[in-house]
Amino acid sequence: MTTPHTSGDAVMESPLAGAFDGATPGAHMLGPIQTLDTPMRRYGPHDEVDYVIVGVGSAGGVLIQRLARAGFRVVGFDAGPFWDTERDWVSDEAGSYNLYWNDLRITGGSEPLAFGANNSGKGVGGGSVHWAGFTPRFHPSDFSVYSDTGLGADWPISYQDVKPYYELLELEIPVAGPSYYPWGDPHGYAYGPHPMGGVGDVLINGCTKLGIGVSIGGPVAITSGSHGDRPHCIYRGFCIQGCKVGAKQSTLISHVPDAIRHGAEIRANCMVARVNLGADGRVTGVTYFDPDGNLREQHAKVVIVSGYSIETPRLLFNSACPGFEQGLANSSGVLGKYLMAQAGTVVLGRFAAPIRMYKAPPAHALTEEFYETDPARDFVRGFAIQTVGPLPIAFAKQMMVAKGAWGWGMRKVMMDYNHWAALGFLGEILPWEDNRVELAAETDRHGLPVAKITFGLHDNDKKLIKWGVDKTMEVMYAAGAEEVVREPRYAHLIGGARMGNDPRTSVVDGFGRAHDIPNLFLCDGSIFPTQGSANPGLTIQAIAARTADYLIAQGAGVVNRPPRAVPAANPPLRRDLSPHSTAGRGMPRLKSKTPKAKLGLGGLAAGNRG
């Protein structure tokens, strides 16, 4: 029964635009007003396609869109569902469990990593479905860590190689943020920043009192105004449960629809079991389990593995064959090694006035003032401090760890939820050979060995974490917190199949081509040699766009290039491959030439509220 809305003598029996009818019958919904409007092309069991992409997540979603738009025959495989957001997603923490990769993994070491909701997605869109959406760029220094510090590793490419793709993806996503962002390579954003929530105000107040620069309203992959068939953010805080509004970007809604419109096929609920190698030393396609558990094969001229830092090494280990007994494309022995996570301790503070953490995107303000190596500190590299907005279940877990809350004590803390704020410390952990992915003795439901992950900290990591967490707590106290506690944790996965110029110490080259096999590519966060203290999602998508341009420029010749050849120069930047009505939009911004010191706290705390 509906209650009429009254205004004076007028009676409104229904909303002005009509009642919301829910999911459109027969349509695949990718948002409340976005539908998948094109029938999907289906390739036959004996068709050889140009590209098979294993994993349609952050990287795979960008790759399949660009390769399909360029006219190639492409099939993407994902082990999880092809989400219908109106039917499959709910605005509920517990109800969002299926968005995460919850399959068995064995974790160990001195600092065992947690998986699932923290860092792994399962389904089309992958982890981008449940990321918070922070999209800072890596800094130029991230690409030369070893040259600068004597620790870590250097990338075989530079920031300048990736910069054009940062600029392009920031328009495609699109990224909302300040007009001037002072850290790393200073730049601005075409889409305006978001307004502040209570947690953002806490970070701003604490940083301002300590003289620390802070960025307001982004950069974040959430629309600050309507964008095509995606509405603007309504600031309800369910970003990491899958955004039913459609305001937060995932490749599921930003790139996959365009891929299907241009002839790509996506096979969801299909687990790829192995990449197949032919007698000529080239891969021939993949063997996979279909949704009914039947073992099938898909032939392809090129295979791209985009399963991320656990599943990519796992698949290559499970694809071991004569000549590659220790894992496909692993003549170096580096596969699975140098796995990285970022230190992600959550610092929580209680305030006398209500904060209401849920009333904003978790990601909407940050500082990178401590990102770079400081010779005055006794460790190299640095960290960021960001807003986070845990909903009640996550908050309860944090309080159980941070305060030992249980029983009636937990009930008291939960009744106080609205008075707490949470800041995330995001610290760079360097690549170490003993942090690794291997195969376990245990198997999954298909009989495939699952991943075994070993992870621990080294001396530099421990020093960085202690200094950075202490600084984050100082910011919280400076903002006026009456009580401050912390929950140690880790966030984001990188590494496991690193890129490099030397085939003896890396798995792929600077375009993701396996040194050992000319028509096998890896493209996801697993190929990153280092991780910085920036969220990796934007860089993963930018690298994918760069790899796609390379593959398109190579054309049919990509399968014939000799293994271990010197990589080609940067390909032409293809702006015409962006999804329809994305690149070239946004509000033009004037680049500030005012020195940072004259702009106050990073030029951001006071200058970009409107």
Coordinates of C-alpha atoms in Angstrom, one line a residue:
M1 CA 0.0 0.0 0.0
T2 CA 1.3 3.5 -0.9
T3 CA 0.7 6.6 1.1
P4 CA -0.1 9.7 -1.0
H5 CA 2.3 12.6 -0.8
T6 CA 0.5 15.9 0.0
S7 CA 1.4 19.5 -0.6
G8 CA -1.3 22.0 0.3
D9 CA -4.4 20.8 -1.6
A10 CA -2.4 18.7 -4.2
V11 CA -2.1 15.0 -3.8
M12 CA 0.7 13.0 -5.6
E13 CA -0.1 9.4 -5.8
S14 CA 3.3 8.3 -7.3
P15 CA 6.7 9.8 -7.9
L16 CA 7.0 12.5 -10.6
A17 CA 9.0 10.2 -12.9
G18 CA 6.8 7.2 -12.2
A19 CA 7.2 4.3 -9.9
F20 CA 10.5 2.3 -10.1
D21 CA 9.7 -1.0 -11.6
G22 CA 12.9 -2.9 -10.7
A23 CA 14.8 -5.0 -13.2
T24 CA 13.6 -4.8 -16.7
P25 CA 12.1 -8.1 -17.7
G26 CA 14.3 -10.0 -20.1
A27 CA 17.1 -7.5 -20.0
H28 CA 20.6 -7.9 -18.5
M29 CA 20.9 -5.0 -16.1
L30 CA 24.3 -3.4 -15.3
G31 CA 22.7 -0.6 -13.3
P32 CA 19.3 0.9 -12.6
I33 CA 19.2 2.5 -16.1
Q34 CA 22.0 0.6 -17.9
T35 CA 21.2 -2.5 -19.8
L36 CA 23.3 -4.9 -21.9
D37 CA 21.6 -4.0 -25.2
T38 CA 23.4 -6.2 -27.7
P39 CA 23.1 -10.0 -28.1
M40 CA 26.4 -11.7 -27.4
R41 CA 28.3 -13.3 -30.2
R42 CA 28.9 -17.0 -29.8
Y43 CA 31.9 -18.8 -31.3
G44 CA 31.7 -22.5 -32.1
P45 CA 33.7 -25.3 -30.5
H46 CA 36.0 -25.6 -33.4
D47 CA 36.6 -21.9 -34.1
E48 CA 40.1 -20.5 -33.6
V49 CA 39.8 -17.0 -32.3
D50 CA 42.4 -14.3 -32.4
Y51 CA 42.6 -13.8 -28.6
V52 CA 41.6 -15.7 -25.5
I53 CA 41.7 -13.6 -22.3
V54 CA 41.6 -15.5 -19.0
G55 CA 40.0 -13.3 -16.4
V56 CA 37.7 -10.4 -17.3
G57 CA 38.6 -8.1 -14.4
S58 CA 40.4 -4.8 -14.2
A59 CA 42.9 -5.6 -16.9
G60 CA 40.9 -8.2 -18.8
G61 CA 37.9 -5.9 -19.1
V62 CA 40.0 -3.2 -20.7
L63 CA 41.8 -5.6 -23.0
I64 CA 38.7 -7.3 -24.3
Q65 CA 37.0 -4.0 -25.0
R66 CA 39.9 -2.6 -27.0
L67 CA 40.7 -5.8 -28.9
A68 CA 37.1 -6.3 -29.9
R69 CA 36.7 -2.6 -30.9
A70 CA 39.8 -3.0 -33.1
G71 CA 38.1 -5.9 -35.0
F72 CA 39.7 -9.0 -33.4
R73 CA 37.8 -12.2 -32.6
V74 CA 38.0 -12.3 -28.8
V75 CA 36.7 -14.7 -26.1
G76 CA 37.1 -13.8 -22.4
F77 CA 36.8 -16.4 -19.7
D78 CA 35.8 -15.7 -16.1
A79 CA 35.5 -18.2 -13.3
G80 CA 32.6 -16.3 -11.7
P81 CA 29.2 -15.0 -12.9
F82 CA 28.4 -12.4 -15.4
W83 CA 26.7 -10.1 -12.9
D84 CA 23.2 -8.7 -13.4
T85 CA 23.5 -5.9 -10.9
E86 CA 19.7 -5.4 -10.3
R87 CA 19.1 -9.2 -9.7
D88 CA 22.4 -10.4 -8.2
W89 CA 23.6 -7.5 -6.0
V90 CA 22.1 -6.3 -2.7
S91 CA 23.0 -3.3 -0.5
D92 CA 24.0 -5.5 2.3
E93 CA 27.4 -6.5 3.7
A94 CA 26.6 -10.2 4.3
G95 CA 24.7 -10.5 1.1
S96 CA 27.7 -9.4 -0.9
Y97 CA 29.8 -12.5 0.0
N98 CA 29.6 -13.9 -3.5
L99 CA 31.4 -10.9 -5.1
Y100 CA 34.7 -12.1 -3.7
W101 CA 37.0 -15.0 -4.6
N102 CA 36.2 -17.3 -1.6
D103 CA 37.5 -20.5 -3.1
L104 CA 40.1 -22.4 -1.0
R105 CA 43.6 -20.9 -0.8
I106 CA 46.3 -22.0 1.6
T107 CA 47.9 -19.0 3.3
G108 CA 51.0 -19.0 5.6
G109 CA 54.3 -17.4 6.6
S110 CA 55.0 -15.1 9.4
E111 CA 52.3 -12.7 8.2
P112 CA 49.6 -14.8 6.6
L113 CA 47.4 -12.8 4.1
A114 CA 43.7 -12.7 4.3
F115 CA 41.8 -13.2 1.0
G116 CA 38.3 -12.8 -0.3
A117 CA 36.7 -9.5 0.4
N118 CA 40.1 -7.9 1.1
N119 CA 41.7 -8.3 -2.3
S120 CA 40.1 -10.8 -4.7
G121 CA 37.1 -10.7 -6.9
K122 CA 35.3 -13.5 -8.7
G123 CA 33.0 -12.7 -11.6
V124 CA 33.0 -10.4 -14.6
G125 CA 34.6 -7.1 -13.5
G126 CA 36.8 -9.0 -11.0
G127 CA 38.1 -7.0 -8.1
S128 CA 37.0 -3.7 -9.7
V129 CA 33.4 -4.7 -8.7
H130 CA 34.3 -4.4 -5.0
W131 CA 37.2 -2.0 -4.9
A132 CA 36.7 1.3 -3.0
G133 CA 37.7 3.2 -6.1
F134 CA 40.8 5.2 -5.1
T135 CA 42.6 6.0 -8.4
P136 CA 45.9 7.8 -7.6
R137 CA 48.7 7.3 -10.2
F138 CA 52.0 5.7 -9.4
H139 CA 54.8 8.2 -9.0
P140 CA 57.7 8.4 -11.4
S141 CA 59.9 7.1 -8.6
D142 CA 57.9 3.9 -8.4
F143 CA 59.5 2.8 -11.7
S144 CA 63.1 3.1 -10.5
V145 CA 63.1 2.0 -6.9
Y146 CA 66.2 -0.1 -7.2
S147 CA 68.2 2.6 -9.0
D148 CA 67.1 5.1 -6.4
T149 CA 67.4 3.1 -3.2
G150 CA 69.4 -0.1 -3.8
L151 CA 66.4 -2.2 -2.7
G152 CA 63.4 -3.6 -4.6
A153 CA 63.4 -3.6 -8.4
D154 CA 63.3 -1.3 -11.4
W155 CA 60.5 -1.5 -14.1
P156 CA 61.6 -2.0 -17.7
I157 CA 59.3 0.9 -18.5
S158 CA 59.1 4.4 -17.1
Y159 CA 56.3 6.7 -15.8
Q160 CA 56.4 8.5 -19.1
D161 CA 55.5 5.3 -21.0
V162 CA 52.3 5.0 -18.8
K163 CA 51.4 8.6 -18.4
P164 CA 49.3 8.9 -21.7
Y165 CA 47.2 6.0 -20.5
Y166 CA 46.7 7.4 -17.1
E167 CA 45.3 10.5 -18.8
L168 CA 43.1 8.4 -21.1
L169 CA 41.7 6.1 -18.4
E170 CA 41.0 8.9 -16.1
L171 CA 38.5 10.1 -18.7
E172 CA 37.1 6.7 -19.5
I173 CA 36.5 5.6 -15.9
P174 CA 35.9 8.6 -15.2
V175 CA 38.0 9.8 -12.2
A176 CA 36.7 12.6 -10.1
G177 CA 39.3 14.7 -8.3
P178 CA 40.8 18.0 -7.6
S179 CA 41.9 20.4 -10.3
Y180 CA 45.5 20.3 -8.9
Y181 CA 47.1 17.2 -7.4
P182 CA 50.6 18.0 -6.3
W183 CA 52.3 14.7 -5.6
G184 CA 54.3 12.6 -8.0
D185 CA 53.8 14.1 -11.5
P186 CA 51.5 17.0 -10.6
H187 CA 48.3 17.0 -12.6
G188 CA 44.5 17.7 -12.4
Y189 CA 41.3 15.9 -13.1
A190 CA 38.6 16.7 -15.7
Y191 CA 35.7 15.8 -13.4
G192 CA 35.2 17.8 -10.2
P193 CA 35.8 16.4 -6.7
H194 CA 33.2 14.9 -4.4
P195 CA 31.9 16.7 -1.3
M196 CA 33.3 15.7 2.0
G197 CA 31.8 13.2 4.4
G198 CA 32.6 13.0 8.1
V199 CA 35.7 10.8 7.7
G200 CA 37.0 13.2 5.1
D201 CA 36.6 16.1 7.5
V202 CA 38.6 14.1 10.1
L203 CA 41.5 13.6 7.7
I204 CA 41.4 17.2 6.6
N205 CA 41.3 18.6 10.2
G206 CA 44.1 16.3 11.4
C207 CA 46.3 17.0 8.4
T208 CA 45.7 20.8 8.5
K209 CA 46.6 21.0 12.2
L210 CA 49.8 19.2 11.5
G211 CA 50.7 21.1 8.3
I212 CA 50.2 18.1 6.1
G213 CA 48.9 18.5 2.5
V214 CA 45.7 16.6 1.8
S215 CA 43.6 16.0 -1.4
I216 CA 39.9 16.6 -1.1
G217 CA 37.2 14.7 -3.0
G218 CA 39.4 12.2 -4.9
P219 CA 40.9 11.0 -7.0
V220 CA 38.2 8.3 -7.0
A221 CA 36.5 6.2 -9.7
I222 CA 33.1 7.4 -8.8
T223 CA 30.9 9.8 -10.8
S224 CA 30.5 13.2 -9.3
G225 CA 27.9 13.9 -12.0
S226 CA 25.9 11.7 -14.4
H227 CA 28.0 10.1 -17.1
G228 CA 26.3 8.5 -20.1
D229 CA 23.9 5.9 -18.7
R230 CA 25.4 6.0 -15.3
P231 CA 23.9 8.2 -12.6
H232 CA 25.9 10.3 -10.1
C233 CA 26.9 9.0 -6.7
I234 CA 24.2 9.2 -4.0
Y235 CA 26.7 8.9 -1.1
R236 CA 25.2 5.9 0.7
G237 CA 28.5 4.2 1.4
F238 CA 28.0 0.7 -0.2
C239 CA 30.9 1.0 -2.7
I240 CA 32.8 -2.2 -1.8
Q241 CA 29.6 -4.3 -1.8
G242 CA 29.1 -3.7 -5.5
C243 CA 27.6 -0.3 -6.5
K244 CA 24.0 -0.9 -7.5
V245 CA 23.7 2.8 -8.3
G246 CA 26.2 2.4 -11.1
A247 CA 28.2 5.5 -10.0
K248 CA 31.3 3.6 -9.1
Q249 CA 33.4 2.3 -12.0
S250 CA 34.1 -1.4 -12.6
T251 CA 35.0 -2.7 -16.0
L252 CA 31.7 -4.7 -15.8
I253 CA 29.9 -1.4 -16.5
S254 CA 32.5 0.8 -18.2
H255 CA 34.2 -1.5 -20.7
V256 CA 32.6 -4.9 -21.0
P257 CA 29.3 -3.6 -22.6
D258 CA 31.4 -1.9 -25.4
A259 CA 33.3 -5.1 -25.9
I260 CA 30.1 -7.1 -26.4
R261 CA 28.7 -4.5 -28.8
H262 CA 31.8 -5.0 -30.9
G263 CA 31.6 -8.8 -31.1
A264 CA 33.4 -10.1 -28.0
E265 CA 32.2 -13.2 -26.3
I266 CA 32.4 -13.6 -22.5
R267 CA 32.1 -17.1 -21.1
A268 CA 31.2 -16.7 -17.4
N269 CA 31.3 -19.5 -14.8
C270 CA 34.1 -21.1 -16.8
M271 CA 37.2 -22.2 -15.0
V272 CA 40.3 -22.3 -17.2
A273 CA 42.4 -25.4 -16.2
R274 CA 45.5 -24.9 -18.3
V275 CA 47.1 -23.0 -21.1
N276 CA 48.0 -25.5 -23.9
L277 CA 51.5 -25.4 -25.6
G278 CA 52.0 -26.7 -29.1
A279 CA 54.9 -28.6 -30.6
D280 CA 56.3 -25.4 -32.1
G281 CA 56.7 -23.7 -28.8
R282 CA 53.6 -21.5 -29.1
V283 CA 50.4 -21.7 -27.1
T284 CA 47.4 -23.0 -29.0
G285 CA 44.6 -22.0 -26.6
V286 CA 43.1 -23.1 -23.3
T287 CA 41.4 -26.1 -21.7
Y288 CA 38.5 -25.1 -19.4
F289 CA 35.6 -26.4 -17.4
D290 CA 32.3 -25.1 -18.6
P291 CA 29.4 -24.1 -16.2
D292 CA 28.3 -27.8 -16.1
G293 CA 31.7 -29.1 -15.2
N294 CA 32.5 -30.5 -18.7
L295 CA 36.1 -30.2 -19.9
R296 CA 36.4 -28.2 -23.2
E297 CA 39.0 -26.5 -25.3
Q298 CA 39.2 -23.1 -27.0
H299 CA 41.8 -22.6 -29.7
A300 CA 43.4 -19.1 -30.1
K301 CA 46.2 -17.5 -31.9
V302 CA 47.2 -15.6 -28.7
V303 CA 46.4 -16.2 -25.0
I304 CA 46.4 -13.4 -22.5
V305 CA 46.3 -14.4 -18.8
S306 CA 44.7 -11.7 -16.6
G307 CA 43.9 -13.7 -13.5
Y308 CA 45.7 -11.3 -11.0
S309 CA 48.5 -12.1 -8.6
I310 CA 47.3 -15.4 -7.2
E311 CA 45.4 -17.1 -10.1
T312 CA 47.8 -16.1 -12.8
P313 CA 50.8 -17.9 -11.3
R314 CA 48.5 -20.7 -10.2
L315 CA 47.3 -21.3 -13.8
L316 CA 50.8 -21.2 -15.2
F317 CA 52.0 -23.7 -12.6
N318 CA 49.0 -25.9 -13.4
S319 CA 50.0 -25.7 -17.1
A320 CA 53.4 -27.3 -16.6
C321 CA 54.4 -29.5 -19.5
P322 CA 57.5 -31.1 -21.0
G323 CA 60.0 -28.3 -21.4
F324 CA 58.3 -26.3 -18.7
E325 CA 58.1 -28.7 -15.8
Q326 CA 58.2 -25.9 -13.2
G327 CA 55.4 -24.0 -14.8
L328 CA 54.6 -22.6 -18.2
A329 CA 56.9 -19.7 -19.2
N330 CA 59.0 -20.2 -16.1
S331 CA 62.5 -20.9 -17.4
S332 CA 63.7 -18.1 -15.0
G333 CA 62.3 -19.8 -11.9
V334 CA 60.8 -16.4 -10.9
L335 CA 57.1 -17.3 -11.4
G336 CA 55.2 -17.0 -8.2
K337 CA 58.0 -15.1 -6.4
Y338 CA 58.1 -11.4 -5.3
L339 CA 54.5 -11.4 -4.3
M340 CA 53.6 -8.1 -2.7
A341 CA 50.7 -6.7 -0.5
Q342 CA 50.5 -3.2 0.8
A343 CA 50.4 -2.7 4.6
G344 CA 46.8 -1.5 5.2
T345 CA 46.5 -1.0 8.9
V346 CA 43.2 0.7 9.8
V347 CA 43.4 3.4 12.5
L348 CA 40.1 4.1 14.2
G349 CA 39.3 7.1 16.4
R350 CA 36.2 7.9 18.6
F351 CA 34.9 11.5 18.5
A352 CA 32.4 13.2 20.8
A353 CA 30.4 14.4 17.8
P354 CA 28.8 11.9 15.3
I355 CA 30.9 11.1 12.3
R356 CA 28.6 8.7 10.4
M357 CA 31.2 6.8 8.3
Y358 CA 28.5 5.4 6.0
K359 CA 27.4 8.8 4.7
A360 CA 30.0 9.1 1.9
P361 CA 32.1 6.8 -0.4
P362 CA 34.8 5.1 1.7
A363 CA 37.3 6.6 -0.7
H364 CA 37.1 10.4 -0.9
A365 CA 40.2 12.1 0.7
L366 CA 43.9 11.2 1.0
T367 CA 47.4 12.4 1.5
E368 CA 50.5 11.3 -0.2
E369 CA 52.8 13.7 1.7
F370 CA 54.9 10.7 3.0
Y371 CA 55.0 8.7 -0.3
E372 CA 58.7 9.2 -1.2
T373 CA 61.9 8.1 0.5
D374 CA 63.0 10.6 3.2
P375 CA 66.7 10.4 4.0
A376 CA 65.9 11.5 7.6
R377 CA 64.0 8.2 8.2
D378 CA 65.7 4.9 8.7
F379 CA 63.8 3.1 5.9
V380 CA 63.2 3.6 2.2
R381 CA 60.0 4.4 0.3
G382 CA 56.8 5.6 2.0
F383 CA 53.1 5.5 2.5
A384 CA 49.7 7.2 2.0
I385 CA 46.9 8.0 4.5
Q386 CA 43.3 7.6 3.1
T387 CA 39.8 7.7 4.3
V388 CA 38.0 4.4 4.8
G389 CA 34.4 3.9 5.8
P390 CA 33.7 0.4 7.2
L391 CA 30.1 -0.6 7.5
P392 CA 28.9 -2.3 10.7
I393 CA 30.1 -5.9 10.1
A394 CA 33.6 -4.8 9.0
F395 CA 33.7 -2.3 11.9
A396 CA 32.8 -5.1 14.4
K397 CA 35.6 -7.2 13.1
Q398 CA 38.0 -4.3 13.4
M399 CA 36.9 -3.6 17.0
M400 CA 37.3 -7.3 17.9
V401 CA 40.9 -7.1 16.8
A402 CA 41.7 -3.6 17.9
K403 CA 39.9 -3.6 21.3
G404 CA 39.3 -7.2 22.0
A405 CA 35.6 -6.3 22.0
W406 CA 33.2 -9.3 22.6
G407 CA 29.8 -10.0 24.0
W408 CA 28.3 -7.0 25.9
G409 CA 31.5 -5.0 25.2
M410 CA 31.0 -5.5 21.5
R411 CA 27.3 -4.4 21.8
K412 CA 28.4 -1.2 23.5
V413 CA 31.0 -0.4 20.8
M414 CA 28.5 -1.1 18.1
M415 CA 25.9 1.3 19.6
D416 CA 28.7 3.9 19.4
Y417 CA 29.4 3.2 15.7
N418 CA 28.3 6.7 14.5
H419 CA 31.0 8.3 16.7
W420 CA 33.9 6.5 15.1
A421 CA 36.1 7.5 12.1
A422 CA 38.5 5.2 10.3
L423 CA 41.7 6.1 8.3
G424 CA 43.7 3.7 6.3
F425 CA 47.5 3.6 6.4
L426 CA 48.7 2.3 3.0
G427 CA 52.4 1.4 3.1
E428 CA 54.7 0.1 0.5
I429 CA 56.1 -3.3 1.1
L430 CA 59.1 -4.1 -1.1
P431 CA 59.3 -7.2 -3.3
W432 CA 61.1 -10.1 -1.6
E433 CA 61.8 -13.5 -3.2
D434 CA 60.5 -15.5 -0.2
N435 CA 57.0 -13.9 -0.5
R436 CA 55.5 -16.2 -3.1
V437 CA 52.7 -18.2 -4.7
E438 CA 53.1 -22.0 -5.1
L439 CA 50.8 -25.0 -5.6
A440 CA 49.3 -26.7 -2.6
A441 CA 48.6 -30.4 -2.2
E442 CA 44.9 -29.5 -1.8
T443 CA 42.6 -29.2 -4.8
D444 CA 39.5 -27.3 -5.8
R445 CA 36.1 -28.8 -6.9
H446 CA 37.6 -29.4 -10.4
G447 CA 40.6 -31.4 -9.0
L448 CA 43.0 -28.5 -9.8
P449 CA 45.7 -27.8 -7.2
V450 CA 45.0 -24.6 -5.3
A451 CA 47.4 -21.8 -4.5
K452 CA 49.6 -21.8 -1.5
I453 CA 50.8 -18.3 -0.4
T454 CA 53.7 -17.5 1.9
F455 CA 54.1 -14.0 3.1
G456 CA 56.2 -12.1 5.7
L457 CA 57.8 -8.8 6.5
H458 CA 61.5 -7.8 6.2
D459 CA 63.3 -5.1 8.3
N460 CA 62.6 -2.2 6.0
D461 CA 58.9 -3.1 5.9
K462 CA 58.6 -3.3 9.7
K463 CA 60.3 0.1 10.2
L464 CA 58.1 1.7 7.5
I465 CA 54.9 0.3 9.0
K466 CA 55.7 1.4 12.6
W467 CA 56.6 5.0 11.5
G468 CA 53.6 5.3 9.2
V469 CA 51.0 3.9 11.6
D470 CA 52.3 6.2 14.4
K471 CA 51.9 9.1 12.0
T472 CA 48.4 8.1 11.1
M473 CA 47.4 7.9 14.8
E474 CA 49.0 11.3 15.3
V475 CA 46.7 12.7 12.5
M476 CA 43.7 11.1 14.2
Y477 CA 44.5 12.6 17.5
A478 CA 45.2 16.0 15.9
A479 CA 41.6 15.8 14.5
G480 CA 40.2 15.6 18.0
A481 CA 39.8 11.9 18.6
E482 CA 39.3 11.0 22.2
E483 CA 40.4 7.4 21.8
V484 CA 42.5 5.8 19.0
V485 CA 43.0 2.1 18.2
R486 CA 44.2 0.2 15.2
E487 CA 43.7 -3.1 13.3
P488 CA 46.8 -4.4 11.5
R489 CA 45.9 -5.8 8.1
Y490 CA 47.1 -5.9 4.4
A491 CA 45.5 -4.7 1.2
H492 CA 46.0 -5.1 -2.5
L493 CA 48.0 -7.8 -4.2
I494 CA 50.8 -7.1 -6.7
G495 CA 53.6 -9.3 -8.2
G496 CA 54.1 -13.0 -8.8
A497 CA 55.0 -12.8 -12.5
R498 CA 57.2 -9.7 -12.8
M499 CA 58.1 -7.9 -15.9
G500 CA 61.7 -7.1 -16.8
N501 CA 64.3 -6.9 -19.6
D502 CA 66.3 -9.9 -18.4
P503 CA 64.7 -13.3 -19.1
R504 CA 66.8 -14.8 -16.3
T505 CA 65.2 -12.6 -13.6
S506 CA 61.6 -11.9 -14.9
V507 CA 58.7 -13.7 -16.6
V508 CA 57.5 -11.2 -19.2
D509 CA 58.8 -8.1 -21.0
G510 CA 57.6 -4.5 -20.7
F511 CA 54.5 -5.3 -22.8
G512 CA 53.6 -8.4 -20.8
R513 CA 54.9 -10.9 -23.4
A514 CA 56.3 -14.1 -21.9
H515 CA 60.0 -14.2 -22.5
D516 CA 59.8 -18.0 -23.3
I517 CA 56.7 -18.0 -25.5
P518 CA 56.0 -15.4 -28.2
N519 CA 52.1 -15.6 -28.3
L520 CA 51.6 -15.8 -24.5
F521 CA 50.9 -12.6 -22.6
L522 CA 50.3 -11.8 -19.0
C523 CA 48.5 -8.5 -18.2
D524 CA 47.3 -7.7 -14.6
G525 CA 48.9 -6.7 -11.4
S526 CA 51.0 -9.9 -11.2
I527 CA 53.5 -8.4 -13.7
F528 CA 54.3 -5.3 -11.6
P529 CA 57.9 -5.3 -10.2
T530 CA 57.0 -2.9 -7.4
Q531 CA 53.8 -1.4 -6.0
G532 CA 54.4 2.0 -4.5
S533 CA 51.9 3.2 -1.9
A534 CA 49.1 4.0 -4.4
N535 CA 46.1 1.8 -5.0
P536 CA 46.9 -0.3 -8.1
G537 CA 43.6 -0.3 -9.9
L538 CA 44.2 2.7 -12.2
T539 CA 47.7 1.5 -13.1
I540 CA 46.4 -2.0 -13.9
Q541 CA 43.8 -0.6 -16.3
A542 CA 46.3 1.9 -17.8
I543 CA 48.9 -0.9 -18.4
A544 CA 46.1 -3.0 -20.1
A545 CA 45.3 -0.2 -22.5
R546 CA 49.0 0.2 -23.3
T547 CA 49.3 -3.6 -23.9
A548 CA 46.2 -3.5 -26.2
D549 CA 47.7 -0.7 -28.3
Y550 CA 50.9 -2.8 -28.6
L551 CA 49.0 -5.9 -29.7
I552 CA 46.9 -4.0 -32.2
A553 CA 50.0 -2.2 -33.7
Q554 CA 51.7 -5.6 -34.1
G555 CA 48.7 -7.1 -35.9
A556 CA 49.0 -10.7 -37.1
G557 CA 52.7 -10.5 -36.6
V558 CA 52.4 -10.7 -32.9
V559 CA 52.4 -14.5 -33.0
N560 CA 55.7 -14.7 -35.0
R561 CA 58.0 -12.5 -32.9
P562 CA 61.0 -14.5 -31.6
P563 CA 60.9 -15.1 -27.9
R564 CA 63.2 -12.9 -25.8
A565 CA 63.5 -10.3 -28.6
V566 CA 64.0 -6.7 -27.5
P567 CA 60.5 -5.1 -27.0
A568 CA 59.4 -2.6 -29.6
A569 CA 59.0 1.1 -28.9
N570 CA 55.8 2.5 -27.5
P571 CA 52.9 1.9 -29.9
P572 CA 50.7 4.8 -31.1
L573 CA 48.2 5.9 -28.6
R574 CA 44.8 4.9 -29.8
R575 CA 42.2 7.3 -28.4
D576 CA 39.6 6.0 -30.9
L577 CA 39.4 2.8 -29.0
S578 CA 37.9 4.3 -25.9
P579 CA 34.4 3.2 -25.1
H580 CA 31.8 5.4 -26.8
S581 CA 31.4 8.9 -25.3
T582 CA 34.1 8.6 -22.7
A583 CA 37.5 10.1 -23.8
G584 CA 37.4 13.8 -24.6
R585 CA 34.6 14.6 -22.1
G586 CA 34.8 16.3 -18.8
M587 CA 35.2 19.9 -17.7
P588 CA 38.5 21.5 -19.0
R589 CA 40.8 22.5 -16.2
L590 CA 43.6 25.1 -16.3
K591 CA 47.0 23.6 -15.1
S592 CA 48.2 25.6 -12.2
K593 CA 51.8 26.8 -12.4
T594 CA 51.8 28.2 -8.9
P595 CA 54.5 26.6 -6.7
K596 CA 53.2 24.2 -4.2
A597 CA 54.4 26.2 -1.2
K598 CA 52.3 29.2 -2.3
L599 CA 49.2 27.1 -2.5
G600 CA 49.1 26.2 1.2
L601 CA 48.7 22.6 2.2
G602 CA 49.4 20.9 -1.1
G603 CA 47.2 23.5 -2.8
L604 CA 44.3 21.3 -1.9
A605 CA 42.9 21.6 1.6
A606 CA 41.5 25.1 1.0
G607 CA 41.5 25.4 -2.8
N608 CA 39.2 22.7 -4.1
R609 CA 36.1 22.5 -2.0
G610 CA 33.9 23.8 -4.9

